[in-house]
C-alpha cells in the first residue's frame, strides 16, 4: 500500500502541470500516510529545474552506490533526470525495505521484477505504476492462486458460530500482535494457509477488510468455546475435531 501510493505520487510529480518535479530532500521522514494515501509533508525542497547539458557526458545521475548515464536532449536538458532521481530514491528508501516482504509467495517474482527494474532504472515511472497495478489486480482478484487440490475438504464447517478471540500463536505478517490474523482471498486460501501451519487447528474468516477489500482470517491453535454468531463460520481441521467436542 505504501509503495503503490508512493508510485502514484511520483507519477503525478513526473506529469504535473508545472513540469517534472524532483524532491531534492527525499527521505522517509518527508512523507506521511493520510487516509491510506502517502503525502509529502514539505515541498520547500521540490524543484522543476532540470540539469542543463551540452552533451551526454554532462548527464550522469550519481548516487552513493550507483551512477546512471542519461541523454542530453536537443533543448540542452538531461532527459528525465527529475523523474529518475525520484524513482531511484523510492527504490532505495522504500522498495528495498518493503517489497520483498509480506506478499503471497506467488506474487513475489513480480515484486522482484519491479525491485530489479527500478534499481537499475530500466523502468520509468509509467512502467513502474503499470507493474504495480498489475500486481494489485492479481492480488485483489485472486488470480495469483494456482489451481491446487482443494484444502477446504480437510475442514469441518460450523455455520452460525465463531470462536472466542484471544492470545494465540503468532505468525508473520499478522495484522494482530495477539495472534495470527492474515489477509486472504477466500476460505479456500485460508484453509491452505492453515494446513501449512503446524499450530493451526481452526480458523474463521472475519468481517474485517483490508485496504484492498480482502477479508482477514483468524487462525487458532486450539478449539476454544464457540459463540453463536449468525454471520460467522468456524472451520475446524477434521484431524482436530472429535465427537465429544462437536
JSON list of C-alpha atoms in Angstrom, two decimals:
[
{"chain": "A", "resi": 1, "resn": "UNK", "atom": "CA", "xyz": [0.00, 0.00, 0.00]},
{"chain": "A", "resi": 2, "resn": "UNK", "atom": "CA", "xyz": [2.80, 2.40, 0.91]},
{"chain": "A", "resi": 3, "resn": "UNK", "atom": "CA", "xyz": [4.84, 1.64, -2.21]},
{"chain": "A", "resi": 4, "resn": "UNK", "atom": "CA", "xyz": [1.86, 1.84, -4.57]},
{"chain": "A", "resi": 5, "resn": "UNK", "atom": "CA", "xyz": [0.76, 5.14, -3.04]},
{"chain": "A", "resi": 6, "resn": "UNK", "atom": "CA", "xyz": [4.30, 6.50, -3.40]},
{"chain": "A", "resi": 7, "resn": "UNK", "atom": "CA", "xyz": [4.44, 5.47, -7.06]},
{"chain": "A", "resi": 8, "resn": "UNK", "atom": "CA", "xyz": [1.12, 7.23, -7.73]},
{"chain": "A", "resi": 9, "resn": "UNK", "atom": "CA", "xyz": [2.52, 10.36, -6.08]},
{"chain": "A", "resi": 10, "resn": "UNK", "atom": "CA", "xyz": [5.72, 10.21, -8.16]},
{"chain": "A", "resi": 11, "resn": "UNK", "atom": "CA", "xyz": [3.65, 9.65, -11.30]},
{"chain": "A", "resi": 12, "resn": "UNK", "atom": "CA", "xyz": [1.80, 12.90, -10.56]},
{"chain": "A", "resi": 13, "resn": "UNK", "atom": "CA", "xyz": [5.07, 14.76, -9.90]},
{"chain": "A", "resi": 14, "resn": "UNK", "atom": "CA", "xyz": [6.52, 13.50, -13.18]},
{"chain": "A", "resi": 15, "resn": "UNK", "atom": "CA", "xyz": [3.49, 14.75, -15.14]},
{"chain": "A", "resi": 16, "resn": "UNK", "atom": "CA", "xyz": [2.50, 17.80, -13.10]},
{"chain": "A", "resi": 17, "resn": "UNK", "atom": "CA", "xyz": [1.19, 21.00, -14.77]},
{"chain": "A", "resi": 18, "resn": "UNK", "atom": "CA", "xyz": [4.44, 22.68, -13.67]},
{"chain": "A", "resi": 19, "resn": "UNK", "atom": "CA", "xyz": [6.57, 20.08, -15.39]},
{"chain": "A", "resi": 20, "resn": "UNK", "atom": "CA", "xyz": [8.58, 17.24, -13.88]},
{"chain": "A", "resi": 21, "resn": "UNK", "atom": "CA", "xyz": [9.11, 17.91, -10.15]},
{"chain": "A", "resi": 22, "resn": "UNK", "atom": "CA", "xyz": [12.04, 16.46, -8.21]},
{"chain": "A", "resi": 23, "resn": "UNK", "atom": "CA", "xyz": [12.13, 16.08, -4.43]},
{"chain": "A", "resi": 24, "resn": "UNK", "atom": "CA", "xyz": [15.63, 17.19, -3.51]},
{"chain": "A", "resi": 25, "resn": "UNK", "atom": "CA", "xyz": [15.38, 16.07, 0.12]},
{"chain": "A", "resi": 26, "resn": "UNK", "atom": "CA", "xyz": [13.90, 12.63, -0.45]},
{"chain": "A", "resi": 27, "resn": "UNK", "atom": "CA", "xyz": [13.72, 10.97, 2.97]},
{"chain": "A", "resi": 28, "resn": "UNK", "atom": "CA", "xyz": [11.07, 8.73, 4.58]},
{"chain": "A", "resi": 29, "resn": "UNK", "atom": "CA", "xyz": [10.50, 11.44, 7.21]},
{"chain": "A", "resi": 30, "resn": "UNK", "atom": "CA", "xyz": [9.23, 13.73, 4.43]},
{"chain": "A", "resi": 31, "resn": "UNK", "atom": "CA", "xyz": [6.15, 11.53, 3.93]},
{"chain": "A", "resi": 32, "resn": "UNK", "atom": "CA", "xyz": [3.06, 10.74, 5.96]},
{"chain": "A", "resi": 33, "resn": "UNK", "atom": "CA", "xyz": [0.06, 8.43, 5.40]},
{"chain": "A", "resi": 34, "resn": "UNK", "atom": "CA", "xyz": [-3.30, 10.22, 5.34]},
{"chain": "A", "resi": 35, "resn": "UNK", "atom": "CA", "xyz": [-6.43, 8.09, 4.83]},
{"chain": "A", "resi": 36, "resn": "UNK", "atom": "CA", "xyz": [-4.35, 5.38, 3.17]},
{"chain": "A", "resi": 37, "resn": "UNK", "atom": "CA", "xyz": [-2.53, 7.75, 0.81]},
{"chain": "A", "resi": 38, "resn": "UNK", "atom": "CA", "xyz": [1.09, 8.89, 1.03]},
{"chain": "A", "resi": 39, "resn": "UNK", "atom": "CA", "xyz": [1.53, 12.68, 1.20]},
{"chain": "A", "resi": 40, "resn": "UNK", "atom": "CA", "xyz": [4.61, 14.89, 1.06]},
{"chain": "A", "resi": 41, "resn": "UNK", "atom": "CA", "xyz": [4.87, 16.96, 4.23]},
{"chain": "A", "resi": 42, "resn": "UNK", "atom": "CA", "xyz": [7.38, 19.53, 2.94]},
{"chain": "A", "resi": 43, "resn": "UNK", "atom": "CA", "xyz": [7.63, 20.88, -0.60]},
{"chain": "A", "resi": 44, "resn": "UNK", "atom": "CA", "xyz": [10.30, 23.50, 0.19]},
{"chain": "A", "resi": 45, "resn": "UNK", "atom": "CA", "xyz": [12.95, 21.29, -1.40]},
{"chain": "A", "resi": 46, "resn": "UNK", "atom": "CA", "xyz": [10.94, 20.48, -4.54]},
{"chain": "A", "resi": 47, "resn": "UNK", "atom": "CA", "xyz": [12.17, 21.80, -7.88]},
{"chain": "A", "resi": 48, "resn": "UNK", "atom": "CA", "xyz": [11.12, 21.81, -11.53]},
{"chain": "A", "resi": 49, "resn": "UNK", "atom": "CA", "xyz": [14.62, 22.68, -12.72]},
{"chain": "A", "resi": 50, "resn": "UNK", "atom": "CA", "xyz": [16.25, 20.01, -14.87]},
{"chain": "A", "resi": 51, "resn": "UNK", "atom": "CA", "xyz": [20.01, 19.81, -15.23]},
{"chain": "A", "resi": 52, "resn": "UNK", "atom": "CA", "xyz": [21.33, 21.72, -18.26]},
{"chain": "A", "resi": 53, "resn": "UNK", "atom": "CA", "xyz": [23.78, 19.98, -20.55]},
{"chain": "A", "resi": 54, "resn": "UNK", "atom": "CA", "xyz": [25.79, 20.28, -23.75]},
{"chain": "A", "resi": 55, "resn": "UNK", "atom": "CA", "xyz": [26.49, 16.59, -24.26]},
{"chain": "A", "resi": 56, "resn": "UNK", "atom": "CA", "xyz": [25.55, 13.20, -22.78]},
{"chain": "A", "resi": 57, "resn": "UNK", "atom": "CA", "xyz": [28.63, 13.22, -20.53]},
{"chain": "A", "resi": 58, "resn": "UNK", "atom": "CA", "xyz": [27.08, 16.15, -18.64]},
{"chain": "A", "resi": 59, "resn": "UNK", "atom": "CA", "xyz": [24.12, 13.96, -17.63]},
{"chain": "A", "resi": 60, "resn": "UNK", "atom": "CA", "xyz": [25.39, 11.43, -15.14]},
{"chain": "A", "resi": 61, "resn": "UNK", "atom": "CA", "xyz": [22.94, 10.79, -12.30]},
{"chain": "A", "resi": 62, "resn": "UNK", "atom": "CA", "xyz": [25.06, 10.00, -9.24]},
{"chain": "A", "resi": 63, "resn": "UNK", "atom": "CA", "xyz": [24.04, 8.18, -6.06]},
{"chain": "A", "resi": 64, "resn": "UNK", "atom": "CA", "xyz": [26.28, 6.88, -3.25]},
{"chain": "A", "resi": 65, "resn": "UNK", "atom": "CA", "xyz": [26.33, 3.33, -4.63]},
{"chain": "A", "resi": 66, "resn": "UNK", "atom": "CA", "xyz": [25.39, 3.74, -8.30]},
{"chain": "A", "resi": 67, "resn": "UNK", "atom": "CA", "xyz": [25.66, 6.10, -11.25]},
{"chain": "A", "resi": 68, "resn": "UNK", "atom": "CA", "xyz": [23.43, 6.25, -14.32]},
{"chain": "A", "resi": 69, "resn": "UNK", "atom": "CA", "xyz": [24.31, 7.82, -17.70]},
{"chain": "A", "resi": 70, "resn": "UNK", "atom": "CA", "xyz": [21.45, 9.87, -19.19]},
{"chain": "A", "resi": 71, "resn": "UNK", "atom": "CA", "xyz": [20.91, 11.54, -22.53]},
{"chain": "A", "resi": 72, "resn": "UNK", "atom": "CA", "xyz": [21.26, 15.24, -23.25]},
{"chain": "A", "resi": 73, "resn": "UNK", "atom": "CA", "xyz": [18.15, 16.39, -25.13]},
{"chain": "A", "resi": 74, "resn": "UNK", "atom": "CA", "xyz": [18.04, 18.70, -28.15]},
{"chain": "A", "resi": 75, "resn": "UNK", "atom": "CA", "xyz": [16.99, 21.58, -25.88]},
{"chain": "A", "resi": 76, "resn": "UNK", "atom": "CA", "xyz": [20.03, 21.10, -23.62]},
{"chain": "A", "resi": 77, "resn": "UNK", "atom": "CA", "xyz": [18.36, 19.33, -20.69]},
{"chain": "A", "resi": 78, "resn": "UNK", "atom": "CA", "xyz": [19.18, 15.95, -19.18]},
{"chain": "A", "resi": 79, "resn": "UNK", "atom": "CA", "xyz": [16.25, 13.78, -20.24]},
{"chain": "A", "resi": 80, "resn": "UNK", "atom": "CA", "xyz": [14.04, 12.57, -17.40]},
{"chain": "A", "resi": 81, "resn": "UNK", "atom": "CA", "xyz": [16.58, 13.33, -14.69]},
{"chain": "A", "resi": 82, "resn": "UNK", "atom": "CA", "xyz": [13.98, 14.53, -12.16]},
{"chain": "A", "resi": 83, "resn": "UNK", "atom": "CA", "xyz": [11.72, 11.54, -12.68]},
{"chain": "A", "resi": 84, "resn": "UNK", "atom": "CA", "xyz": [14.63, 9.09, -12.47]},
{"chain": "A", "resi": 85, "resn": "UNK", "atom": "CA", "xyz": [16.05, 10.72, -9.34]},
{"chain": "A", "resi": 86, "resn": "UNK", "atom": "CA", "xyz": [12.70, 10.41, -7.57]},
{"chain": "A", "resi": 87, "resn": "UNK", "atom": "CA", "xyz": [12.26, 6.81, -8.71]},
{"chain": "A", "resi": 88, "resn": "UNK", "atom": "CA", "xyz": [15.68, 5.62, -7.61]},
{"chain": "A", "resi": 89, "resn": "UNK", "atom": "CA", "xyz": [15.22, 7.29, -4.23]},
{"chain": "A", "resi": 90, "resn": "UNK", "atom": "CA", "xyz": [11.88, 5.48, -3.92]},
{"chain": "A", "resi": 91, "resn": "UNK", "atom": "CA", "xyz": [13.74, 2.26, -4.68]},
{"chain": "A", "resi": 92, "resn": "UNK", "atom": "CA", "xyz": [16.49, 2.76, -2.10]},
{"chain": "A", "resi": 93, "resn": "UNK", "atom": "CA", "xyz": [14.40, 4.22, 0.73]},
{"chain": "A", "resi": 94, "resn": "UNK", "atom": "CA", "xyz": [11.13, 2.31, 0.32]},
{"chain": "A", "resi": 95, "resn": "UNK", "atom": "CA", "xyz": [11.08, -0.54, -2.21]},
{"chain": "A", "resi": 96, "resn": "UNK", "atom": "CA", "xyz": [14.17, -2.37, -0.90]},
{"chain": "A", "resi": 97, "resn": "UNK", "atom": "CA", "xyz": [12.71, -2.48, 2.62]},
{"chain": "A", "resi": 98, "resn": "UNK", "atom": "CA", "xyz": [9.04, -3.09, 1.90]},
{"chain": "A", "resi": 99, "resn": "UNK", "atom": "CA", "xyz": [8.61, -5.01, -1.36]},
{"chain": "A", "resi": 100, "resn": "UNK", "atom": "CA", "xyz": [10.43, -8.27, -0.52]},
{"chain": "A", "resi": 101, "resn": "UNK", "atom": "CA", "xyz": [8.21, -8.90, 2.50]},
{"chain": "A", "resi": 102, "resn": "UNK", "atom": "CA", "xyz": [4.65, -9.95, 3.30]},
{"chain": "A", "resi": 103, "resn": "UNK", "atom": "CA", "xyz": [3.40, -10.64, -0.24]},
{"chain": "A", "resi": 104, "resn": "UNK", "atom": "CA", "xyz": [1.97, -14.08, -1.13]},
{"chain": "A", "resi": 105, "resn": "UNK", "atom": "CA", "xyz": [4.69, -16.37, -2.47]},
{"chain": "A", "resi": 106, "resn": "UNK", "atom": "CA", "xyz": [3.16, -16.45, -5.98]},
{"chain": "A", "resi": 107, "resn": "UNK", "atom": "CA", "xyz": [3.40, -12.65, -6.26]},
{"chain": "A", "resi": 108, "resn": "UNK", "atom": "CA", "xyz": [6.97, -12.26, -5.04]},
{"chain": "A", "resi": 109, "resn": "UNK", "atom": "CA", "xyz": [8.56, -12.79, -8.51]},
{"chain": "A", "resi": 110, "resn": "UNK", "atom": "CA", "xyz": [6.51, -9.85, -9.84]},
{"chain": "A", "resi": 111, "resn": "UNK", "atom": "CA", "xyz": [7.67, -7.64, -6.98]},
{"chain": "A", "resi": 112, "resn": "UNK", "atom": "CA", "xyz": [11.27, -8.80, -7.50]},
{"chain": "A", "resi": 113, "resn": "UNK", "atom": "CA", "xyz": [10.99, -7.71, -11.15]},
{"chain": "A", "resi": 114, "resn": "UNK", "atom": "CA", "xyz": [9.82, -4.25, -10.03]},
{"chain": "A", "resi": 115, "resn": "UNK", "atom": "CA", "xyz": [12.63, -4.06, -7.49]},
{"chain": "A", "resi": 116, "resn": "UNK", "atom": "CA", "xyz": [15.30, -5.03, -10.00]},
{"chain": "A", "resi": 117, "resn": "UNK", "atom": "CA", "xyz": [13.95, -2.82, -12.79]},
{"chain": "A", "resi": 118, "resn": "UNK", "atom": "CA", "xyz": [13.71, 0.29, -10.63]},
{"chain": "A", "resi": 119, "resn": "UNK", "atom": "CA", "xyz": [17.07, -0.43, -9.01]},
{"chain": "A", "resi": 120, "resn": "UNK", "atom": "CA", "xyz": [18.65, -0.40, -12.47]},
{"chain": "A", "resi": 121, "resn": "UNK", "atom": "CA", "xyz": [16.38, 2.41, -13.71]},
{"chain": "A", "resi": 122, "resn": "UNK", "atom": "CA", "xyz": [15.20, 0.19, -16.55]},
{"chain": "A", "resi": 123, "resn": "UNK", "atom": "CA", "xyz": [11.64, 1.23, -15.67]},
{"chain": "A", "resi": 124, "resn": "UNK", "atom": "CA", "xyz": [10.39, 4.80, -15.80]},
{"chain": "A", "resi": 125, "resn": "UNK", "atom": "CA", "xyz": [7.54, 5.93, -13.57]},
{"chain": "A", "resi": 126, "resn": "UNK", "atom": "CA", "xyz": [4.90, 4.96, -16.17]},
{"chain": "A", "resi": 127, "resn": "UNK", "atom": "CA", "xyz": [6.13, 1.38, -16.40]},
{"chain": "A", "resi": 128, "resn": "UNK", "atom": "CA", "xyz": [6.54, 1.16, -12.62]},
{"chain": "A", "resi": 129, "resn": "UNK", "atom": "CA", "xyz": [2.96, 2.26, -11.97]},
{"chain": "A", "resi": 130, "resn": "UNK", "atom": "CA", "xyz": [1.67, -0.18, -14.60]},
{"chain": "A", "resi": 131, "resn": "UNK", "atom": "CA", "xyz": [3.62, -3.03, -12.97]},
{"chain": "A", "resi": 132, "resn": "UNK", "atom": "CA", "xyz": [2.28, -2.18, -9.51]},
{"chain": "A", "resi": 133, "resn": "UNK", "atom": "CA", "xyz": [-1.30, -2.02, -10.75]},
{"chain": "A", "resi": 134, "resn": "UNK", "atom": "CA", "xyz": [-0.88, -5.42, -12.40]},
{"chain": "A", "resi": 135, "resn": "UNK", "atom": "CA", "xyz": [0.25, -6.94, -9.09]},
{"chain": "A", "resi": 136, "resn": "UNK", "atom": "CA", "xyz": [-2.62, -5.24, -7.27]},
{"chain": "A", "resi": 137, "resn": "UNK", "atom": "CA", "xyz": [-5.12, -6.68, -9.77]},
{"chain": "A", "resi": 138, "resn": "UNK", "atom": "CA", "xyz": [-3.71, -10.19, -9.32]},
{"chain": "A", "resi": 139, "resn": "UNK", "atom": "CA", "xyz": [-3.82, -9.77, -5.54]},
{"chain": "A", "resi": 140, "resn": "UNK", "atom": "CA", "xyz": [-7.37, -8.44, -5.31]},
{"chain": "A", "resi": 141, "resn": "UNK", "atom": "CA", "xyz": [-8.82, -10.86, -7.86]},
{"chain": "A", "resi": 142, "resn": "UNK", "atom": "CA", "xyz": [-7.12, -13.96, -6.51]},
{"chain": "A", "resi": 143, "resn": "UNK", "atom": "CA", "xyz": [-5.75, -14.78, -9.95]},
{"chain": "A", "resi": 144, "resn": "UNK", "atom": "CA", "xyz": [-2.34, -15.41, -8.39]},
{"chain": "A", "resi": 145, "resn": "UNK", "atom": "CA", "xyz": [-3.72, -18.50, -6.68]},
{"chain": "A", "resi": 146, "resn": "UNK", "atom": "CA", "xyz": [-2.59, -21.57, -8.54]},
{"chain": "A", "resi": 147, "resn": "UNK", "atom": "CA", "xyz": [-5.03, -24.40, -9.12]},
{"chain": "A", "resi": 148, "resn": "UNK", "atom": "CA", "xyz": [-4.21, -26.93, -6.46]},
{"chain": "A", "resi": 149, "resn": "UNK", "atom": "CA", "xyz": [-6.06, -29.70, -4.64]},
{"chain": "A", "resi": 150, "resn": "UNK", "atom": "CA", "xyz": [-8.89, -28.23, -2.56]},
{"chain": "A", "resi": 151, "resn": "UNK", "atom": "CA", "xyz": [-7.93, -27.72, 1.07]},
{"chain": "A", "resi": 152, "resn": "UNK", "atom": "CA", "xyz": [-11.39, -26.97, 2.46]},
{"chain": "A", "resi": 153, "resn": "UNK", "atom": "CA", "xyz": [-12.22, -30.68, 2.24]},
{"chain": "A", "resi": 154, "resn": "UNK", "atom": "CA", "xyz": [-9.86, -31.16, 5.18]},
{"chain": "A", "resi": 155, "resn": "UNK", "atom": "CA", "xyz": [-12.10, -28.99, 7.36]},
{"chain": "A", "resi": 156, "resn": "UNK", "atom": "CA", "xyz": [-15.50, -29.25, 9.01]},
{"chain": "A", "resi": 157, "resn": "UNK", "atom": "CA", "xyz": [-17.51, -26.02, 8.80]},
{"chain": "A", "resi": 158, "resn": "UNK", "atom": "CA", "xyz": [-19.79, -24.91, 11.62]},
{"chain": "A", "resi": 159, "resn": "UNK", "atom": "CA", "xyz": [-22.11, -22.18, 10.43]},
{"chain": "A", "resi": 160, "resn": "UNK", "atom": "CA", "xyz": [-23.62, -19.75, 12.91]},
{"chain": "A", "resi": 161, "resn": "UNK", "atom": "CA", "xyz": [-20.69, -19.87, 15.30]},
{"chain": "A", "resi": 162, "resn": "UNK", "atom": "CA", "xyz": [-17.39, -18.15, 15.92]},
{"chain": "A", "resi": 163, "resn": "UNK", "atom": "CA", "xyz": [-14.56, -18.83, 18.33]},
{"chain": "A", "resi": 164, "resn": "UNK", "atom": "CA", "xyz": [-13.52, -16.65, 21.24]},
{"chain": "A", "resi": 165, "resn": "UNK", "atom": "CA", "xyz": [-10.72, -14.35, 20.16]},
{"chain": "A", "resi": 166, "resn": "UNK", "atom": "CA", "xyz": [-7.74, -14.22, 22.49]},
{"chain": "A", "resi": 167, "resn": "UNK", "atom": "CA", "xyz": [-3.99, -14.51, 22.62]},
{"chain": "A", "resi": 168, "resn": "UNK", "atom": "CA", "xyz": [-2.78, -17.42, 20.48]},
{"chain": "A", "resi": 169, "resn": "UNK", "atom": "CA", "xyz": [0.19, -18.44, 18.37]},
{"chain": "A", "resi": 170, "resn": "UNK", "atom": "CA", "xyz": [1.88, -15.72, 16.34]},
{"chain": "A", "resi": 171, "resn": "UNK", "atom": "CA", "xyz": [2.55, -15.68, 12.62]},
{"chain": "A", "resi": 172, "resn": "UNK", "atom": "CA", "xyz": [4.05, -13.22, 10.17]},
{"chain": "A", "resi": 173, "resn": "UNK", "atom": "CA", "xyz": [2.89, -10.82, 8.81]},
{"chain": "A", "resi": 174, "resn": "UNK", "atom": "CA", "xyz": [-0.04, -10.77, 11.23]},
{"chain": "A", "resi": 175, "resn": "UNK", "atom": "CA", "xyz": [-2.46, -7.85, 11.45]},
{"chain": "A", "resi": 176, "resn": "UNK", "atom": "CA", "xyz": [-2.70, -8.53, 15.21]},
{"chain": "A", "resi": 177, "resn": "UNK", "atom": "CA", "xyz": [0.04, -8.79, 17.83]},
{"chain": "A", "resi": 178, "resn": "UNK", "atom": "CA", "xyz": [-2.13, -11.17, 19.85]},
{"chain": "A", "resi": 179, "resn": "UNK", "atom": "CA", "xyz": [-2.33, -13.96, 17.31]},
{"chain": "A", "resi": 180, "resn": "UNK", "atom": "CA", "xyz": [-2.31, -14.97, 13.65]},
{"chain": "A", "resi": 181, "resn": "UNK", "atom": "CA", "xyz": [-4.57, -12.65, 11.63]},
{"chain": "A", "resi": 182, "resn": "UNK", "atom": "CA", "xyz": [-3.88, -12.70, 7.89]},
{"chain": "A", "resi": 183, "resn": "UNK", "atom": "CA", "xyz": [-5.40, -11.30, 4.70]},
{"chain": "A", "resi": 184, "resn": "UNK", "atom": "CA", "xyz": [-6.93, -13.98, 2.46]},
{"chain": "A", "resi": 185, "resn": "UNK", "atom": "CA", "xyz": [-8.82, -14.05, -0.82]},
{"chain": "A", "resi": 186, "resn": "UNK", "atom": "CA", "xyz": [-11.25, -16.74, 0.28]},
{"chain": "A", "resi": 187, "resn": "UNK", "atom": "CA", "xyz": [-11.90, -19.52, 2.78]},
{"chain": "A", "resi": 188, "resn": "UNK", "atom": "CA", "xyz": [-10.06, -21.87, 0.41]},
{"chain": "A", "resi": 189, "resn": "UNK", "atom": "CA", "xyz": [-6.88, -19.80, 0.66]},
{"chain": "A", "resi": 190, "resn": "UNK", "atom": "CA", "xyz": [-7.32, -19.64, 4.44]},
{"chain": "A", "resi": 191, "resn": "UNK", "atom": "CA", "xyz": [-7.60, -23.43, 4.53]},
{"chain": "A", "resi": 192, "resn": "UNK", "atom": "CA", "xyz": [-4.36, -23.73, 2.55]},
{"chain": "A", "resi": 193, "resn": "UNK", "atom": "CA", "xyz": [-2.60, -21.40, 5.00]},
{"chain": "A", "resi": 194, "resn": "UNK", "atom": "CA", "xyz": [-3.97, -23.31, 7.99]},
{"chain": "A", "resi": 195, "resn": "UNK", "atom": "CA", "xyz": [-2.77, -26.60, 6.52]},
{"chain": "A", "resi": 196, "resn": "UNK", "atom": "CA", "xyz": [0.71, -25.12, 6.06]},
{"chain": "A", "resi": 197, "resn": "UNK", "atom": "CA", "xyz": [0.99, -24.11, 9.72]},
{"chain": "A", "resi": 198, "resn": "UNK", "atom": "CA", "xyz": [1.53, -26.92, 12.20]},
{"chain": "A", "resi": 199, "resn": "UNK", "atom": "CA", "xyz": [-0.03, -24.93, 15.07]},
{"chain": "A", "resi": 200, "resn": "UNK", "atom": "CA", "xyz": [-3.27, -24.18, 13.21]},
{"chain": "A", "resi": 201, "resn": "UNK", "atom": "CA", "xyz": [-6.28, -26.28, 14.14]},
{"chain": "A", "resi": 202, "resn": "UNK", "atom": "CA", "xyz": [-9.13, -23.94, 13.13]},
{"chain": "A", "resi": 203, "resn": "UNK", "atom": "CA", "xyz": [-9.85, -20.59, 11.51]},
{"chain": "A", "resi": 204, "resn": "UNK", "atom": "CA", "xyz": [-12.62, -18.09, 10.90]},
{"chain": "A", "resi": 205, "resn": "UNK", "atom": "CA", "xyz": [-12.92, -15.60, 8.06]},
{"chain": "A", "resi": 206, "resn": "UNK", "atom": "CA", "xyz": [-13.80, -12.37, 9.85]},
{"chain": "A", "resi": 207, "resn": "UNK", "atom": "CA", "xyz": [-15.90, -9.43, 8.70]},
{"chain": "A", "resi": 208, "resn": "UNK", "atom": "CA", "xyz": [-12.82, -7.18, 8.78]},
{"chain": "A", "resi": 209, "resn": "UNK", "atom": "CA", "xyz": [-11.45, -6.00, 5.44]},
{"chain": "A", "resi": 210, "resn": "UNK", "atom": "CA", "xyz": [-8.05, -4.69, 4.38]},
{"chain": "A", "resi": 211, "resn": "UNK", "atom": "CA", "xyz": [-7.48, -1.64, 2.16]},
{"chain": "A", "resi": 212, "resn": "UNK", "atom": "CA", "xyz": [-7.80, -3.94, -0.89]},
{"chain": "A", "resi": 213, "resn": "UNK", "atom": "CA", "xyz": [-11.19, -5.24, 0.22]},
{"chain": "A", "resi": 214, "resn": "UNK", "atom": "CA", "xyz": [-9.82, -8.67, 1.14]},
{"chain": "A", "resi": 215, "resn": "UNK", "atom": "CA", "xyz": [-11.13, -10.24, 4.37]},
{"chain": "A", "resi": 216, "resn": "UNK", "atom": "CA", "xyz": [-8.95, -11.08, 7.36]},
{"chain": "A", "resi": 217, "resn": "UNK", "atom": "CA", "xyz": [-8.85, -14.66, 8.64]},
{"chain": "A", "resi": 218, "resn": "UNK", "atom": "CA", "xyz": [-8.03, -15.56, 12.23]},
{"chain": "A", "resi": 219, "resn": "UNK", "atom": "CA", "xyz": [-6.05, -18.78, 12.69]},
{"chain": "A", "resi": 220, "resn": "UNK", "atom": "CA", "xyz": [-6.08, -20.58, 16.04]},
{"chain": "A", "resi": 221, "resn": "UNK", "atom": "CA", "xyz": [-4.14, -23.42, 17.59]},
{"chain": "A", "resi": 222, "resn": "UNK", "atom": "CA", "xyz": [-6.86, -24.79, 19.86]},
{"chain": "A", "resi": 223, "resn": "UNK", "atom": "CA", "xyz": [-10.61, -25.06, 19.92]},
{"chain": "A", "resi": 224, "resn": "UNK", "atom": "CA", "xyz": [-11.86, -22.51, 22.41]},
{"chain": "A", "resi": 225, "resn": "UNK", "atom": "CA", "xyz": [-15.51, -22.02, 23.33]},
{"chain": "A", "resi": 226, "resn": "UNK", "atom": "CA", "xyz": [-17.88, -21.44, 20.44]},
{"chain": "A", "resi": 227, "resn": "UNK", "atom": "CA", "xyz": [-20.11, -18.37, 20.48]},
{"chain": "A", "resi": 228, "resn": "UNK", "atom": "CA", "xyz": [-23.33, -18.12, 18.43]},
{"chain": "A", "resi": 229, "resn": "UNK", "atom": "CA", "xyz": [-22.92, -15.69, 15.54]},
{"chain": "A", "resi": 230, "resn": "UNK", "atom": "CA", "xyz": [-25.37, -15.82, 12.63]},
{"chain": "A", "resi": 231, "resn": "UNK", "atom": "CA", "xyz": [-22.86, -14.25, 10.22]},
{"chain": "A", "resi": 232, "resn": "UNK", "atom": "CA", "xyz": [-19.86, -16.43, 11.08]},
{"chain": "A", "resi": 233, "resn": "UNK", "atom": "CA", "xyz": [-18.45, -19.80, 10.09]},
{"chain": "A", "resi": 234, "resn": "UNK", "atom": "CA", "xyz": [-15.82, -21.76, 12.01]},
{"chain": "A", "resi": 235, "resn": "UNK", "atom": "CA", "xyz": [-13.60, -24.11, 10.01]},
{"chain": "A", "resi": 236, "resn": "UNK", "atom": "CA", "xyz": [-12.09, -26.94, 12.07]},
{"chain": "A", "resi": 237, "resn": "UNK", "atom": "CA", "xyz": [-9.48, -29.41, 10.89]},
{"chain": "A", "resi": 238, "resn": "UNK", "atom": "CA", "xyz": [-11.02, -32.84, 10.66]},
{"chain": "A", "resi": 239, "resn": "UNK", "atom": "CA", "xyz": [-7.96, -34.27, 12.37]},
{"chain": "A", "resi": 240, "resn": "UNK", "atom": "CA", "xyz": [-8.51, -31.87, 15.30]},
{"chain": "A", "resi": 241, "resn": "UNK", "atom": "CA", "xyz": [-12.22, -32.48, 15.73]},
{"chain": "A", "resi": 242, "resn": "UNK", "atom": "CA", "xyz": [-13.78, -35.17, 17.91]},
{"chain": "A", "resi": 243, "resn": "UNK", "atom": "CA", "xyz": [-17.26, -36.42, 18.62]},
{"chain": "A", "resi": 244, "resn": "UNK", "atom": "CA", "xyz": [-17.07, -35.18, 22.20]},
{"chain": "A", "resi": 245, "resn": "UNK", "atom": "CA", "xyz": [-16.08, -31.67, 21.16]},
{"chain": "A", "resi": 246, "resn": "UNK", "atom": "CA", "xyz": [-18.69, -31.34, 18.41]}
]
